[in-house]
CSV table of C-alpha atoms and ligand atoms in Angstrom, one decimal:
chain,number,residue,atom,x,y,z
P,1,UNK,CA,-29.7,20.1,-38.7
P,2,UNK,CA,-27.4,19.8,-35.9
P,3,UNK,CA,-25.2,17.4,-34.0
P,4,UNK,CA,-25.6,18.3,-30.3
P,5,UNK,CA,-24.1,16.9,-27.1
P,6,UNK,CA,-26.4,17.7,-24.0
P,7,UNK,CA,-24.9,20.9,-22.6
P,8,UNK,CA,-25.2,22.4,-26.4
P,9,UNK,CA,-27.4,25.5,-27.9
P,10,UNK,CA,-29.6,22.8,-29.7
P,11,UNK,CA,-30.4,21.0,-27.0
P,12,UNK,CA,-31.1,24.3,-24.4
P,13,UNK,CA,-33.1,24.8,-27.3
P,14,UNK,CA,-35.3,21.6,-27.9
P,15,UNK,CA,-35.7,21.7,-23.8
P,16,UNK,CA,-37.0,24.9,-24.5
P,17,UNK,CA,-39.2,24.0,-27.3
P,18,UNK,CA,-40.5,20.8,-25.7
P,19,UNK,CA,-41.7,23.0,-22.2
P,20,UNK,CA,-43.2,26.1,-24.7
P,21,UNK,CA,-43.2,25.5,-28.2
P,22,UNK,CA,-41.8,26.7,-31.5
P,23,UNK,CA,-39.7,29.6,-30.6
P,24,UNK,CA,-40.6,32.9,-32.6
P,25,UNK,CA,-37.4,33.7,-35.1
P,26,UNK,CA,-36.6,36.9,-32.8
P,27,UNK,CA,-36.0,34.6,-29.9
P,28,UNK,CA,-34.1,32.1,-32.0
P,29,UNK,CA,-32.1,34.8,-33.2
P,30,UNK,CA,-31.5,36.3,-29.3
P,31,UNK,CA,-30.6,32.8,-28.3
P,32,UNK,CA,-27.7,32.2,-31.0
P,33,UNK,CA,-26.4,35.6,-30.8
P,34,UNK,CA,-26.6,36.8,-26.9
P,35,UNK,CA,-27.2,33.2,-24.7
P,36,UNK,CA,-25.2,34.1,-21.7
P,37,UNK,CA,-23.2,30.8,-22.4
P,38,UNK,CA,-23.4,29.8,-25.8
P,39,UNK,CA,-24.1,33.4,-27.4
P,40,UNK,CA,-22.4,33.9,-30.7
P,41,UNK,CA,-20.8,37.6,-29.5
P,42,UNK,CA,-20.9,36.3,-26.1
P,43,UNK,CA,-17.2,34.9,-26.1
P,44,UNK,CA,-15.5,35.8,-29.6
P,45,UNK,CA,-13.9,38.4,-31.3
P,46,UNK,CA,-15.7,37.8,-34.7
P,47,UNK,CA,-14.0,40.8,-36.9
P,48,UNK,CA,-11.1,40.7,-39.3
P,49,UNK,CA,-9.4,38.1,-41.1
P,50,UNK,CA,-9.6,35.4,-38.4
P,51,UNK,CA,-13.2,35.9,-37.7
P,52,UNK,CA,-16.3,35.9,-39.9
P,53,UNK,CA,-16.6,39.3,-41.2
P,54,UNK,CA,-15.2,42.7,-41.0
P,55,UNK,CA,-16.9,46.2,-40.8
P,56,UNK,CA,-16.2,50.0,-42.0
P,57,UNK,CA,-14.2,51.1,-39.0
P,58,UNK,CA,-12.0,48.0,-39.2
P,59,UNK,CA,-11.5,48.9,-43.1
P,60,UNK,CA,-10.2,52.0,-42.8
P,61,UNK,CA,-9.4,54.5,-40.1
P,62,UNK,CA,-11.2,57.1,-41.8
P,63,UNK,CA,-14.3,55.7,-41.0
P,64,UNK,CA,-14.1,56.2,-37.6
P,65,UNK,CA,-12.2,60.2,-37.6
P,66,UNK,CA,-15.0,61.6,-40.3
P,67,UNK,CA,-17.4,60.2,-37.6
P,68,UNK,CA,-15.7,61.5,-35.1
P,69,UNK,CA,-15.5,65.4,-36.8
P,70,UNK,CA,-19.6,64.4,-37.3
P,71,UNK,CA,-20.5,64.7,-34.0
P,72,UNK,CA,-18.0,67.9,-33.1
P,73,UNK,CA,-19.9,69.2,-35.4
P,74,UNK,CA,-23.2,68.4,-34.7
P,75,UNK,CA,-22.2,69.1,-30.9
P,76,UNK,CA,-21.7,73.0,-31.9
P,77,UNK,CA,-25.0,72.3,-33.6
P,78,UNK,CA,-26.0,72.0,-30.1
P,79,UNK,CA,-24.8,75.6,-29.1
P,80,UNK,CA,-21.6,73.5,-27.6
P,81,UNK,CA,-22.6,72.2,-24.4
P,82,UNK,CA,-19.9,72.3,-21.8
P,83,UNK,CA,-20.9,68.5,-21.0
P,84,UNK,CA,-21.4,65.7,-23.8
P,85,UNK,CA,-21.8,62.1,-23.6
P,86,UNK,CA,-20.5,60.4,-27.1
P,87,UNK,CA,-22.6,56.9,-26.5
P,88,UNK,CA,-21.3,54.3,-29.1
P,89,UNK,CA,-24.0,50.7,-29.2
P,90,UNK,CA,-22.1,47.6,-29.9
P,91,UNK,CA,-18.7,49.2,-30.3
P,92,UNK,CA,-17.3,45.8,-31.7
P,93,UNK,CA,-13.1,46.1,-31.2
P,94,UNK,CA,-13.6,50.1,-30.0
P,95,UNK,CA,-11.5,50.8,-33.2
P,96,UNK,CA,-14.9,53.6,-34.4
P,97,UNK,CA,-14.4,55.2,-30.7
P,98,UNK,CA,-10.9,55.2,-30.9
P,99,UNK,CA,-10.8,56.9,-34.3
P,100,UNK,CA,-13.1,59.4,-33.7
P,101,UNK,CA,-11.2,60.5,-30.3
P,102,UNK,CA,-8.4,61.1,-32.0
P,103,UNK,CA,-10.0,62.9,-34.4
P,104,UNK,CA,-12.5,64.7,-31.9
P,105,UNK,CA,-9.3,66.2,-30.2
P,106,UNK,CA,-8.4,68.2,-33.4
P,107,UNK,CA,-11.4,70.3,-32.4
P,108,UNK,CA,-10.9,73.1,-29.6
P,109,UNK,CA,-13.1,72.9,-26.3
P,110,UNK,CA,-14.9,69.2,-28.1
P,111,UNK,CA,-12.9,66.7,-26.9
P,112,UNK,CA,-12.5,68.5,-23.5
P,113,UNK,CA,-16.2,68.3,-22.9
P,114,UNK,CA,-16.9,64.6,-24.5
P,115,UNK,CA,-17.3,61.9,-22.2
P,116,UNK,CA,-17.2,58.4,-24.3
P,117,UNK,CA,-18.8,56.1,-23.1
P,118,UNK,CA,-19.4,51.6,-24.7
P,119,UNK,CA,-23.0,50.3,-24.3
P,120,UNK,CA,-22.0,46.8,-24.9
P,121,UNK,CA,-23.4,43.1,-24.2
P,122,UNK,CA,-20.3,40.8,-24.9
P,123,UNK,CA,-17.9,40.6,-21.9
P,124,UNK,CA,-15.2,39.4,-24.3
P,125,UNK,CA,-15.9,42.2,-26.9
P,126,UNK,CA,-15.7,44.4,-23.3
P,127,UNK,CA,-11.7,43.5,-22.9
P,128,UNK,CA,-11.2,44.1,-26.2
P,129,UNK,CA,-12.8,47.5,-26.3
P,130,UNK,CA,-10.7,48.5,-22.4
P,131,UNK,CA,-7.9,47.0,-24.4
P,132,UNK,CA,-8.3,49.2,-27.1
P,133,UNK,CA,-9.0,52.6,-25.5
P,134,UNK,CA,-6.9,51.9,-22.2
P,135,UNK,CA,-3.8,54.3,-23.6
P,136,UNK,CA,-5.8,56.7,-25.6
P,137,UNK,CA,-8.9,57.2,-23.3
P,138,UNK,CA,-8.9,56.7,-20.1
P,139,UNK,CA,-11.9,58.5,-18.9
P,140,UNK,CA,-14.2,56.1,-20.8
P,141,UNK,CA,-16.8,54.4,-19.0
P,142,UNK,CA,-19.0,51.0,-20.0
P,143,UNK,CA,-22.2,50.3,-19.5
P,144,UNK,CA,-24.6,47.6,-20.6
P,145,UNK,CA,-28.2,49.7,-21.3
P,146,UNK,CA,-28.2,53.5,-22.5
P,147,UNK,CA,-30.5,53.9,-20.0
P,148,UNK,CA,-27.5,53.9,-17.4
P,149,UNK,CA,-26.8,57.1,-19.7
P,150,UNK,CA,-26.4,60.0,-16.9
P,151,UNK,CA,-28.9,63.3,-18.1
P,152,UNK,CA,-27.5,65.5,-20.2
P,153,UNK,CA,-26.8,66.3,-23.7
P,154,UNK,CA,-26.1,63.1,-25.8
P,155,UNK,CA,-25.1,61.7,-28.9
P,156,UNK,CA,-25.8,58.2,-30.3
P,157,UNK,CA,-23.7,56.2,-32.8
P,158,UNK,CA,-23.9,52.6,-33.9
P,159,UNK,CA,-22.2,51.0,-36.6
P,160,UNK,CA,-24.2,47.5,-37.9
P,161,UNK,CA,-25.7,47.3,-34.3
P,162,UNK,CA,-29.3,47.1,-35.8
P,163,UNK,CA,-28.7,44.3,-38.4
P,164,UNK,CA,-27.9,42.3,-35.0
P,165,UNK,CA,-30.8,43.1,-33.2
P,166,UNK,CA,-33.3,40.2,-33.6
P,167,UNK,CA,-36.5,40.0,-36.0
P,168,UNK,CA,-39.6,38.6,-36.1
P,169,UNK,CA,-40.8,37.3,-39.5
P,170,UNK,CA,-44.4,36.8,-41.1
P,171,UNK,CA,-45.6,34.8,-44.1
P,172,UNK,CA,-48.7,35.8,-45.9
P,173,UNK,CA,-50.4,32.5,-46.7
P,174,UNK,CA,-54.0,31.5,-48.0
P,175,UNK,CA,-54.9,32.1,-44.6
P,176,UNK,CA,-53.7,35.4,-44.1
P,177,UNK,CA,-50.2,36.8,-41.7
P,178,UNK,CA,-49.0,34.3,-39.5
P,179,UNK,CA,-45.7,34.0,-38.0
P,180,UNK,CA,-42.4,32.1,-39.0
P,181,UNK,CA,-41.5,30.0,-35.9
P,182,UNK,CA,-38.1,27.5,-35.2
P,183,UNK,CA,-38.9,24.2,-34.1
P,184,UNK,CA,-36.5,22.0,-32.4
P,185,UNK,CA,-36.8,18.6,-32.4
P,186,UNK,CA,-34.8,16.0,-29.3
P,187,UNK,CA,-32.5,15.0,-31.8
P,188,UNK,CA,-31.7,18.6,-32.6
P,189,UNK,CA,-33.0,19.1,-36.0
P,190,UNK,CA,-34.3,22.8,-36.5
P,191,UNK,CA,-37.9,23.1,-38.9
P,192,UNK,CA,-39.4,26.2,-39.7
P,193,UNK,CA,-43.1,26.3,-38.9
P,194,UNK,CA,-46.0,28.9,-38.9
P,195,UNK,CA,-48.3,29.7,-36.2
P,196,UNK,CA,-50.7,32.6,-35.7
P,197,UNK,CA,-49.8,36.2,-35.3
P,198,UNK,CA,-51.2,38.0,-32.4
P,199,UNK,CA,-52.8,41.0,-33.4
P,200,UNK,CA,-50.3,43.5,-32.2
P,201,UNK,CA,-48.1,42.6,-34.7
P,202,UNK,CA,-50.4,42.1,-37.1
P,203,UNK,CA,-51.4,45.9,-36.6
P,204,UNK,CA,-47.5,46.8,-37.3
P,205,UNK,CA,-47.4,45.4,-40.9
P,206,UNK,CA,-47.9,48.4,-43.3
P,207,UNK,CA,-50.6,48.9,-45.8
P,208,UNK,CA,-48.2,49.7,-47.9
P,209,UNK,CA,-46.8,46.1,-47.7
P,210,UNK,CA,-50.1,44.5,-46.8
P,211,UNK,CA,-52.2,46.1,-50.0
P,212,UNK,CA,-49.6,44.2,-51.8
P,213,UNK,CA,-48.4,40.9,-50.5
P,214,UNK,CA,-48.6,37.5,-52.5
P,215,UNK,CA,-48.8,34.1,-51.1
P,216,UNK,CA,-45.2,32.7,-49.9
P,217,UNK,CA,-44.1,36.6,-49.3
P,218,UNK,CA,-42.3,37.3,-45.8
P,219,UNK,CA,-42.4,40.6,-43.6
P,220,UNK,CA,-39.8,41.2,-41.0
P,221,UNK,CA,-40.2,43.0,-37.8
P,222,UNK,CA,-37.5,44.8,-35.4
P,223,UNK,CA,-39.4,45.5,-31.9
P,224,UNK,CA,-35.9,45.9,-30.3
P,225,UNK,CA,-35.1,48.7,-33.1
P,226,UNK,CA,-38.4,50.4,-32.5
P,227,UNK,CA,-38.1,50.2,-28.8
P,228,UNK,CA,-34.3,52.1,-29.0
P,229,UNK,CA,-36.1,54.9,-31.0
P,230,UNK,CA,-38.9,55.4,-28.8
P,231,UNK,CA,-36.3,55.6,-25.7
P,232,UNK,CA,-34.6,57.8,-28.0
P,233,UNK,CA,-37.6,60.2,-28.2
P,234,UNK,CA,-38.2,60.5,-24.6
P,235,UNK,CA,-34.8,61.4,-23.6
P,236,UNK,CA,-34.7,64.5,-26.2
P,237,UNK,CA,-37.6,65.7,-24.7
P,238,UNK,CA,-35.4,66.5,-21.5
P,239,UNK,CA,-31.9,66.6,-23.0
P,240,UNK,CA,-30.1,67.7,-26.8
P,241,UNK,CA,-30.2,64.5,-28.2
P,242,UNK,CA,-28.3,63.2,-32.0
P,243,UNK,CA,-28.4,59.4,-33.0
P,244,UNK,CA,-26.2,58.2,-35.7
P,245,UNK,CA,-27.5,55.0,-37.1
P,246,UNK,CA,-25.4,53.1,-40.1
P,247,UNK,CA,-26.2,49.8,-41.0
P,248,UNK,CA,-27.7,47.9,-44.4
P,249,UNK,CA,-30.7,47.6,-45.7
P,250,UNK,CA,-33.7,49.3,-47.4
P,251,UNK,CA,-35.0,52.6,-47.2
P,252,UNK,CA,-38.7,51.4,-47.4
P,253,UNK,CA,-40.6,48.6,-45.8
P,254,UNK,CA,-40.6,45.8,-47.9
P,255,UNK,CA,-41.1,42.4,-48.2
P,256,UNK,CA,-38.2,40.0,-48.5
P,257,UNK,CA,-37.0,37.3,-46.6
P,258,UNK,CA,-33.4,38.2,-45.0
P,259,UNK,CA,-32.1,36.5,-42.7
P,260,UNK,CA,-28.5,35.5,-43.0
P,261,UNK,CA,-26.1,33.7,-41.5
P,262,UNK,CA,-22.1,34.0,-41.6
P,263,UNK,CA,-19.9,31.4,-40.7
P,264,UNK,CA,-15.9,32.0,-41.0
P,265,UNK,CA,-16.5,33.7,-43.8
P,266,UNK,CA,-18.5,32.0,-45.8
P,267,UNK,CA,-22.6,31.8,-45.9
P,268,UNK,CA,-24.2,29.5,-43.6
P,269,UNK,CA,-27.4,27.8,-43.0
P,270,UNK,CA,-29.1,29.8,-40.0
P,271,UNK,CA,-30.3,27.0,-38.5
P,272,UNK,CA,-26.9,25.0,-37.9
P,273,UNK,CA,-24.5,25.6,-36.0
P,274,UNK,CA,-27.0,27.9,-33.4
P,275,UNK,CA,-24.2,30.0,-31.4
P,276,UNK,CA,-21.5,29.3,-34.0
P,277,UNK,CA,-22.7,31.9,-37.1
P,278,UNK,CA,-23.5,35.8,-36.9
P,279,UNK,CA,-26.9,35.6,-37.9
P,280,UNK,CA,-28.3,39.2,-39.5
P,281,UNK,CA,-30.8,40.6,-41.1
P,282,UNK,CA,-31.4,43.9,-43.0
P,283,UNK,CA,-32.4,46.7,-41.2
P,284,UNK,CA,-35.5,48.3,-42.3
P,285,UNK,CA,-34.9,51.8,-42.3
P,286,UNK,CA,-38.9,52.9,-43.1
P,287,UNK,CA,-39.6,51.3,-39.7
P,288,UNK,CA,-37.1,53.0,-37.7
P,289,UNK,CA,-37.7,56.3,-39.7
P,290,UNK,CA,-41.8,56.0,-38.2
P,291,UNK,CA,-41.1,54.8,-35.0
P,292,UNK,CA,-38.5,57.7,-34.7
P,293,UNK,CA,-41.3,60.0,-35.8
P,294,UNK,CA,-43.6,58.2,-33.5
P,295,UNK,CA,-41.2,59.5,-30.7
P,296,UNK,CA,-41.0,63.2,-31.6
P,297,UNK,CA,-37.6,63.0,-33.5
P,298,UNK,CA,-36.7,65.2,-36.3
P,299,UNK,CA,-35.5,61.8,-39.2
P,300,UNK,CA,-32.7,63.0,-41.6
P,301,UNK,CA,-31.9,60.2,-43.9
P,302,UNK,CA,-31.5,57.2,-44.9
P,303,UNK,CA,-28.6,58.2,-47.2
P,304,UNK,CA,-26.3,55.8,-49.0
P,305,UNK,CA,-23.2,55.7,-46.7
P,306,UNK,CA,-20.7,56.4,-50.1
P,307,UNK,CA,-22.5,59.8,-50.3
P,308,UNK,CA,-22.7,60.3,-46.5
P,309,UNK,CA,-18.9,59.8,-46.1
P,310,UNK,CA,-18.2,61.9,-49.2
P,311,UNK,CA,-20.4,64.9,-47.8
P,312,UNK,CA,-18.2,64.6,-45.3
P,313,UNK,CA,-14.2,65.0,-46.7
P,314,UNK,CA,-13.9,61.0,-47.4
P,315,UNK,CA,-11.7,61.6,-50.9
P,316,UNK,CA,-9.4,64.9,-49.5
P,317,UNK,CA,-8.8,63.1,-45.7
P,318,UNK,CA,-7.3,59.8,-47.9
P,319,UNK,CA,-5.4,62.0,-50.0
P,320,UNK,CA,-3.5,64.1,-47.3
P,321,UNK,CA,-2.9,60.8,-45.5
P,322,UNK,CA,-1.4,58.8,-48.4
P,323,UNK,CA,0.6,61.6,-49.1
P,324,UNK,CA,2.2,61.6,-45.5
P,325,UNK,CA,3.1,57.8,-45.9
P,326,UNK,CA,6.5,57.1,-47.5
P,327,UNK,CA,5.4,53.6,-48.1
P,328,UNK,CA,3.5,53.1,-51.0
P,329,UNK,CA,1.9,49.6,-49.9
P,330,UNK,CA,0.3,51.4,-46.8
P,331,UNK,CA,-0.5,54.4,-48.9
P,332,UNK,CA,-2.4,51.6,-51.4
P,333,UNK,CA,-4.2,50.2,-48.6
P,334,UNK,CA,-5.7,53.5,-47.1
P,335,UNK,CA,-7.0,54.3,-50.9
P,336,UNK,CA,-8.3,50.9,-51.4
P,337,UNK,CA,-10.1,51.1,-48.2
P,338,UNK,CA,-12.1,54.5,-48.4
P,339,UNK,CA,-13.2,53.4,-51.8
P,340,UNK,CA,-14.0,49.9,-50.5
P,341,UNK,CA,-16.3,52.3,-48.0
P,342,UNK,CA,-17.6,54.7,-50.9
P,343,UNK,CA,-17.7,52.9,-53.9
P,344,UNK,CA,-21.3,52.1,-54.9
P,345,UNK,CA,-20.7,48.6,-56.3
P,346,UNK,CA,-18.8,48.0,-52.4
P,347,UNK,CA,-20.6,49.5,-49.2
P,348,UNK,CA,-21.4,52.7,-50.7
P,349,UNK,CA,-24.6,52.2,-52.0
P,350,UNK,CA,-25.9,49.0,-49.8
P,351,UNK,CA,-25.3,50.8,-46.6
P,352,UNK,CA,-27.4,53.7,-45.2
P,353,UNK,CA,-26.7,56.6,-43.2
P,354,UNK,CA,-29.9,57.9,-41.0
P,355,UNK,CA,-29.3,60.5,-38.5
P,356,UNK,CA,-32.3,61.3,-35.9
P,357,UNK,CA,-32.4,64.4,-33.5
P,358,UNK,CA,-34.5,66.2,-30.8
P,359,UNK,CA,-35.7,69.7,-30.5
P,360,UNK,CA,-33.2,72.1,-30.9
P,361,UNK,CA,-30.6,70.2,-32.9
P,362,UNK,CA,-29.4,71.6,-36.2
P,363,UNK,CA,-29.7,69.7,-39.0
P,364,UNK,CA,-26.5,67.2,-39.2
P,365,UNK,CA,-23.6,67.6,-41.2
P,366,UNK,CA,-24.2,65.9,-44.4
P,367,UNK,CA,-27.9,65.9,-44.5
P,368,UNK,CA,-28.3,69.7,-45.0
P,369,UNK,CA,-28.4,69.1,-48.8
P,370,UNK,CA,-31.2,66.5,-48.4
P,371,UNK,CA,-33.2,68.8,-46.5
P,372,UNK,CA,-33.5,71.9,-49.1
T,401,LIG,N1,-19.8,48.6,-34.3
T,401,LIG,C1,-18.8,47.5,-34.5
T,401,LIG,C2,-19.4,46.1,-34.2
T,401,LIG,C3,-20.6,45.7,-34.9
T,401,LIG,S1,-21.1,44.0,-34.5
T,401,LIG,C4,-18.1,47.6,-35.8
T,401,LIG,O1,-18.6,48.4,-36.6
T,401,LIG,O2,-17.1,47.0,-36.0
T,401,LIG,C5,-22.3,44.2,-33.3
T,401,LIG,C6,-21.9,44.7,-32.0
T,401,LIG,O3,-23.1,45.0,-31.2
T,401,LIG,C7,-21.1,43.8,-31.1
T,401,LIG,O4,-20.2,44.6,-30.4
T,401,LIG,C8,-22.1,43.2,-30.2
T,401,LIG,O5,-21.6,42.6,-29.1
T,401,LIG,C9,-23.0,44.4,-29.9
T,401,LIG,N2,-24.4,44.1,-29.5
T,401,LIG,C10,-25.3,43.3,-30.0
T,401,LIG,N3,-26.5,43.4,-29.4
T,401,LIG,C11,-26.3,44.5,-28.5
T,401,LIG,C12,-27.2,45.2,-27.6
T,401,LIG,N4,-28.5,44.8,-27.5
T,401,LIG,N5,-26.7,46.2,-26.9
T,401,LIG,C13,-25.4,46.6,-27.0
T,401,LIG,N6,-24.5,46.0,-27.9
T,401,LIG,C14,-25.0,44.9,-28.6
């Protein structure tokens, strides 16, 4: 339920209901997060302590430089290519890019032949990111679409992009699949309804979660997730190609209803408030791990992000920086921070880690040992 004046989300919405019908959840979703006017990443700056929520590279610094020594490393994987674009989706502040510059430049030749470059949708997260990197990088480039992405060898990395991305969701009834849809009424009240599933999407449920599915259960589908890893595919048939992919979620399809929405800081109805909360859902990792697959990529991964950042010199980079600090509240924070990262009771365990390459990519740093 919502109140709404006329030039409101809810009532774009119930115009747009009225003229078409229920909207599917995917294009509620879309609407809240990236309307042009009312979009929910559109106009804010939703991290830290004054917005709704915070992420890994605004925890902790680390976050961003292990990242950052990832893809040096994985570029050498790549027999060092005098030319590399470092492509970061939905760079939020630009504080992951930022890091992992600095960090990239400890590496002789890398940072030299790295061109970063912010695929981003929010004008206002935009400024923030220019902000950001305007003193520390000044040959970065933005664009909105990776496939503005000049040819050439490429790597990928995007930090709790995909849990933004929007989904579809099913319900298995008496009557079979059929699709969760938002209705909006003139007064602006949201009701979830059902209508039925075309047979395309019907086709992209699993048998694995079909064989299996009780009345009442829900399925959720990412098309915009698939669609990235299918672009994905095609350009490493032409050019070296490593994606980075670290969100939450599950490791297998799976049924489960999880759509969430986040409103300063606290947990929010996601319908109220349309525009006004970060609405999420887990990202299905099995999914992106097939349609990868699908698209001729090598799929290392999912890996729990604690053991990921460990592989990776987490514990010995905190230690040498604490010890550097002479004050001892700082030094706290940059310990409680990479365990808040690690720690499987924190983010450790509940985010993933999945890494997909082309042809002729080495196996990525911390996912060798997965491979044996
Ligand atoms: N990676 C950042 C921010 C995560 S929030 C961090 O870890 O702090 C999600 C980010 O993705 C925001 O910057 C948002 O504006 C951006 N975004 C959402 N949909 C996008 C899309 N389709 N293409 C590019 N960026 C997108």
């Amino acid at each position: 339920m919502t109140g709404q004046d006329a030039g409101s989300l809810a009532a774009r919405l119930a115009a747009r209901n009225a003229a078409f019908g229920p909207l599917s959840i995917a294009d509620y979703m879309d609407a809240c997060l990236a309307d042009p006017e009312h979009g929910y990443y559109k106009r804010r700056d939703p991290f830290g302590a004054s917005g709704d929520f915070t992420t890994a590279p605004e925890i902790s610094q680390i976050f961003g430089e292990l990242i950052g020594l990832w893809c040096a490393e994985v570029w050498r994987g790549m027999g060092s290519p005098a030319q590399l674009r470092l492509a970061e989706i939905g760079p939020g502040r630009g504080t992951l890019m930022a890091d992992a510059l600095r960090a990239a430049a400890s590496v002789p030749g890398f940072r030299t032949a790295l061109r970063p470059l912010l695929v981003e949708t929010s004008p206002a997260l935009t400024a923030i990111q220019q902000d950001r990197l305007a003193a520390s990088a000044s040959d970065a480039a933005w664009l909105g679409s990776l496939e503005d992405v000049p040819d050439g060898a490429m790597i990928v990395v995007a930090n709790e992009l995909l849990d933004a991305l929007p989904i579809r969701q099913f319900a298995f009834t008496d009557a079979g699949w059929r699709e969760r849809c938002v209705a909006v009424a003139g007064d602006g009240r949201f009701t979830v309804c059902l209508r039925d599933a075309n047979a395309a999407a019907l086709a992209a449920i699993p048998a694995t979660v079909s064989g299996h599915a009780r009345e009442g259960d829900i399925f959720e589908m990412r098309s915009e997730a698939d669609a990235l890893a299918a672009q994905l595919g095609r350009r490493a048939a032409k050019h070296p190609l490593a994606a980075l992919f670290i969100d939450y979620g599950h490791d297998r399809s799976a049924i489960g209803d999880t759509l969430q929405a986040v409103r300063r800081h606290r947990p929010a109805d996601p319908f109220s408030h349309p525009g006004e909360c970060d609405l999420t859902a887990h990202v299905d990792f099995g999914a992106l791990a097939r349609s990868a697959r699908d698209a001729g990529l090598e799929v290392h991964g999912p890996m729990p992000q604690g053991r990921f950042l460990n592989a990776l010199g987490l514990a010995q980079r905190a230690s040498r920086l604490m010890a550097g600090m002479d004050d001892p509240a700082k030094a706290s924070l940059i310990g409680s921070g990479a365990r808040r990262l690690a720690d499987p009771g924190q983010m450790g365990e509940l985010f993933r880690v999945i890494s997909l390459t082309g042809p002729h990519v080495a196996i990525p740093p911390a996912f060798e040992e997965a491979a044996q």
